[in-house]
PDB file of C-alpha atoms in Angstrom:
ATOM      1  CA  HIS A   1      11.712 -46.544 -70.276  1.00 92.00           C
ATOM      2  CA  VAL A   2      11.418 -43.193 -68.475  1.00 96.00           C
ATOM      3  CA  GLN A   3      12.908 -42.168 -65.003  1.00 98.00           C
ATOM      4  CA  LEU A   4      11.359 -39.357 -63.025  1.00 98.00           C
ATOM      5  CA  VAL A   5      12.963 -37.565 -60.178  1.00 98.00           C
ATOM      6  CA  GLU A   6      10.999 -34.892 -58.187  1.00 98.00           C
ATOM      7  CA  SER A   7      12.390 -32.135 -55.927  1.00 98.00           C
ATOM      8  CA  GLY A   8      11.205 -29.007 -54.337  1.00 98.00           C
ATOM      9  CA  GLY A   9       9.025 -30.226 -51.483  1.00 98.00           C
ATOM     10  CA  GLU A  10       9.618 -28.634 -48.056  1.00 97.00           C
ATOM     11  CA  SER A  11       7.869 -27.494 -44.887  1.00 98.00           C
ATOM     12  CA  VAL A  12       6.088 -24.143 -45.403  1.00 98.00           C
ATOM     13  CA  GLN A  13       3.536 -21.995 -43.574  1.00 98.00           C
ATOM     14  CA  ALA A  14      -0.025 -21.838 -44.649  1.00 98.00           C
ATOM     15  CA  GLY A  15      -0.588 -19.147 -47.299  1.00 98.00           C
ATOM     16  CA  GLY A  16       2.913 -19.770 -48.709  1.00 98.00           C
ATOM     17  CA  SER A  17       4.002 -20.971 -52.054  1.00 98.00           C
ATOM     18  CA  LEU A  18       6.177 -23.781 -53.486  1.00 97.00           C
ATOM     19  CA  ARG A  19       7.379 -24.864 -56.850  1.00 98.00           C
ATOM     20  CA  LEU A  20       7.819 -28.624 -57.374  1.00 98.00           C
ATOM     21  CA  SER A  21      10.046 -29.986 -60.224  1.00 98.00           C
ATOM     22  CA  CYS A  22      10.313 -33.269 -61.896  1.00 98.00           C
ATOM     23  CA  VAL A  23      13.095 -34.112 -64.234  1.00 98.00           C
ATOM     24  CA  ALA A  24      12.455 -36.793 -66.824  1.00 98.00           C
ATOM     25  CA  SER A  25      15.256 -38.894 -68.414  1.00 97.00           C
ATOM     26  CA  GLY A  26      15.463 -41.840 -70.697  1.00 95.00           C
ATOM     27  CA  ALA A  27      12.912 -42.289 -73.427  1.00 94.00           C
ATOM     28  CA  THR A  28      11.366 -38.809 -72.913  1.00 93.00           C
ATOM     29  CA  GLN A  29      10.313 -38.650 -76.550  1.00 93.00           C
ATOM     30  CA  ASP A  30       7.737 -41.309 -75.735  1.00 91.00           C
ATOM     31  CA  ILE A  31       6.008 -39.139 -73.221  1.00 95.00           C
ATOM     32  CA  GLY A  32       2.495 -37.807 -74.211  1.00 96.00           C
ATOM     33  CA  CYS A  33       1.219 -36.539 -70.870  1.00 97.00           C
ATOM     34  CA  MET A  34       2.752 -35.822 -67.463  1.00 98.00           C
ATOM     35  CA  GLY A  35       0.852 -35.305 -64.203  1.00 98.00           C
ATOM     36  CA  TRP A  36       1.208 -34.651 -60.518  1.00 98.00           C
ATOM     37  CA  PHE A  37      -0.402 -36.865 -57.837  1.00 98.00           C
ATOM     38  CA  ARG A  38      -0.375 -36.637 -54.132  1.00 98.00           C
ATOM     39  CA  GLN A  39      -0.925 -38.813 -51.099  1.00 98.00           C
ATOM     40  CA  ALA A  40      -1.332 -37.908 -47.604  1.00 96.00           C
ATOM     41  CA  PRO A  41      -0.686 -40.527 -44.666  1.00 91.00           C
ATOM     42  CA  GLY A  42      -3.586 -42.912 -44.698  1.00 93.00           C
ATOM     43  CA  GLY A  43      -5.157 -41.401 -47.692  1.00 94.00           C
ATOM     44  CA  GLU A  44      -5.729 -42.381 -51.326  1.00 95.00           C
ATOM     45  CA  ARG A  45      -3.393 -41.288 -54.071  1.00 96.00           C
ATOM     46  CA  GLU A  46      -5.106 -38.175 -55.548  1.00 97.00           C
ATOM     47  CA  TRP A  47      -4.653 -36.666 -58.903  1.00 98.00           C
ATOM     48  CA  VAL A  48      -3.604 -32.943 -58.890  1.00 98.00           C
ATOM     49  CA  ALA A  49      -2.918 -31.722 -62.329  1.00 98.00           C
ATOM     50  CA  ALA A  50      -1.730 -32.897 -65.767  1.00 98.00           C
ATOM     51  CA  ILE A  51      -0.244 -31.450 -69.000  1.00 98.00           C
ATOM     52  CA  ASN A  52       0.120 -33.056 -72.311  1.00 96.00           C
ATOM     53  CA  SER A  53       2.758 -32.739 -74.981  1.00 93.00           C
ATOM     54  CA  VAL A  54       0.996 -29.762 -76.672  1.00 94.00           C
ATOM     55  CA  GLY A  55       0.554 -27.887 -73.533  1.00 94.00           C
ATOM     56  CA  ALA A  56      -3.088 -28.622 -72.567  1.00 97.00           C
ATOM     57  CA  THR A  57      -3.574 -28.588 -68.869  1.00 98.00           C
ATOM     58  CA  SER A  58      -6.158 -29.868 -66.382  1.00 98.00           C
ATOM     59  CA  TYR A  59      -6.486 -29.474 -62.573  1.00 98.00           C
ATOM     60  CA  ALA A  60      -8.305 -31.069 -59.732  1.00 98.00           C
ATOM     61  CA  ASP A  61     -10.913 -28.796 -58.132  1.00 97.00           C
ATOM     62  CA  SER A  62      -8.877 -28.861 -54.934  1.00 96.00           C
ATOM     63  CA  VAL A  63      -6.009 -26.995 -56.461  1.00 97.00           C
ATOM     64  CA  SER A  64      -7.587 -25.163 -59.314  1.00 97.00           C
ATOM     65  CA  GLY A  65      -7.017 -21.406 -59.210  1.00 97.00           C
ATOM     66  CA  ARG A  66      -4.006 -21.892 -56.819  1.00 97.00           C
ATOM     67  CA  SER A  67      -1.728 -24.038 -58.774  1.00 98.00           C
ATOM     68  CA  THR A  68      -0.083 -24.011 -62.189  1.00 98.00           C
ATOM     69  CA  ILE A  69       1.363 -26.996 -63.982  1.00 98.00           C
ATOM     70  CA  SER A  70       3.977 -26.282 -66.783  1.00 98.00           C
ATOM     71  CA  ARG A  71       6.798 -28.068 -68.569  1.00 96.00           C
ATOM     72  CA  ASP A  72      10.017 -27.100 -70.157  1.00 96.00           C
ATOM     73  CA  PRO A  73      10.703 -29.580 -73.002  1.00 93.00           C
ATOM     74  CA  ALA A  74      14.324 -28.321 -73.401  1.00 94.00           C
ATOM     75  CA  LYS A  75      15.002 -29.345 -69.862  1.00 96.00           C
ATOM     76  CA  ASN A  76      12.795 -32.341 -69.810  1.00 96.00           C
ATOM     77  CA  THR A  77      11.326 -30.822 -66.632  1.00 98.00           C
ATOM     78  CA  LEU A  78       7.728 -30.603 -65.260  1.00 98.00           C
ATOM     79  CA  TYR A  79       6.772 -28.096 -62.678  1.00 98.00           C
ATOM     80  CA  LEU A  80       3.928 -27.499 -60.301  1.00 98.00           C
ATOM     81  CA  GLN A  81       3.588 -24.076 -58.851  1.00 98.00           C
ATOM     82  CA  MET A  82       1.398 -23.998 -55.778  1.00 98.00           C
ATOM     83  CA  ASN A  83       0.237 -20.903 -54.075  1.00 98.00           C
ATOM     84  CA  SER A  84      -1.925 -20.108 -51.108  1.00 98.00           C
ATOM     85  CA  LEU A  85      -0.979 -23.416 -49.605  1.00 98.00           C
ATOM     86  CA  LYS A  86      -3.171 -25.002 -47.033  1.00 97.00           C
ATOM     87  CA  PRO A  87      -2.636 -27.634 -44.412  1.00 97.00           C
ATOM     88  CA  GLU A  88      -4.690 -29.991 -46.429  1.00 96.00           C
ATOM     89  CA  ASP A  89      -2.136 -29.752 -49.206  1.00 98.00           C
ATOM     90  CA  SER A  90       0.281 -31.624 -47.124  1.00 98.00           C
ATOM     91  CA  ALA A  91       1.140 -34.955 -48.875  1.00 98.00           C
ATOM     92  CA  MET A  92       3.817 -36.807 -50.747  1.00 98.00           C
ATOM     93  CA  TYR A  93       3.824 -35.382 -54.378  1.00 98.00           C
ATOM     94  CA  ARG A  94       4.715 -37.690 -57.132  1.00 98.00           C
ATOM     95  CA  CYS A  95       5.067 -37.046 -60.799  1.00 98.00           C
ATOM     96  CA  ALA A  96       3.920 -39.447 -63.354  1.00 98.00           C
ATOM     97  CA  ALA A  97       4.145 -39.961 -67.132  1.00 98.00           C
ATOM     98  CA  ARG A  98       2.202 -41.852 -69.793  1.00 97.00           C
ATOM     99  CA  SER A  99       2.892 -42.359 -73.576  1.00 95.00           C
ATOM    100  CA  VAL A 100      -0.632 -41.440 -74.639  1.00 94.00           C
ATOM    101  CA  ARG A 101      -1.196 -37.673 -75.269  1.00 94.00           C
ATOM    102  CA  LYS A 102      -4.648 -37.704 -73.635  1.00 96.00           C
ATOM    103  CA  CYS A 103      -4.178 -37.080 -69.978  1.00 97.00           C
ATOM    104  CA  VAL A 104      -6.306 -39.096 -67.412  1.00 96.00           C
ATOM    105  CA  THR A 105      -6.824 -38.744 -63.753  1.00 97.00           C
ATOM    106  CA  SER A 106      -6.526 -42.419 -62.768  1.00 97.00           C
ATOM    107  CA  THR A 107      -3.240 -43.743 -61.267  1.00 96.00           C
ATOM    108  CA  SER A 108      -3.512 -46.879 -63.443  1.00 96.00           C
ATOM    109  CA  GLY A 109      -3.335 -44.666 -66.570  1.00 96.00           C
ATOM    110  CA  TYR A 110       0.314 -43.760 -65.964  1.00 97.00           C
ATOM    111  CA  ASP A 111       3.230 -45.967 -66.813  1.00 96.00           C
ATOM    112  CA  TYR A 112       6.152 -44.173 -65.083  1.00 97.00           C
ATOM    113  CA  TRP A 113       6.395 -42.742 -61.536  1.00 98.00           C
ATOM    114  CA  GLY A 114       8.920 -40.825 -59.479  1.00 98.00           C
ATOM    115  CA  GLN A 115       9.750 -41.536 -55.824  1.00 97.00           C
ATOM    116  CA  GLY A 116       8.050 -38.315 -54.580  1.00 98.00           C
ATOM    117  CA  THR A 117       8.787 -35.179 -52.705  1.00 98.00           C
ATOM    118  CA  GLN A 118       7.310 -34.266 -49.387  1.00 98.00           C
ATOM    119  CA  VAL A 119       5.239 -31.076 -48.895  1.00 98.00           C
ATOM    120  CA  THR A 120       4.224 -30.176 -45.384  1.00 98.00           C
ATOM    121  CA  VAL A 121       2.061 -27.090 -44.692  1.00 98.00           C
ATOM    122  CA  SER A 122       1.431 -25.888 -41.132  1.00 97.00           C
TER     123      SER A 122
END
């Protein structure tokens, strides 16, 4: 089993930057891919970005060019650097993990989820 704990969310002004973190613990050797999802009030959970165990990354069009996903295996930590933030980026951001190395964009493809960290852009 894997536990995920996010941090780094806060209220920022449009145009600002944030770095979200997600610390994994437990059976981290079983993780093949980790991703970020977000969900605004009343909205669907939306895939944001993902990175697999060999460092291959992918991004949703909505954040591509403004965000960077990365991981530090030594710290078992996943990051999401977001720049040029827009009000529409406001959401609860959750990290997720799956055992298969191939990353997917569907929520059902992930086995483990964190509780989330709130990002508000105004």
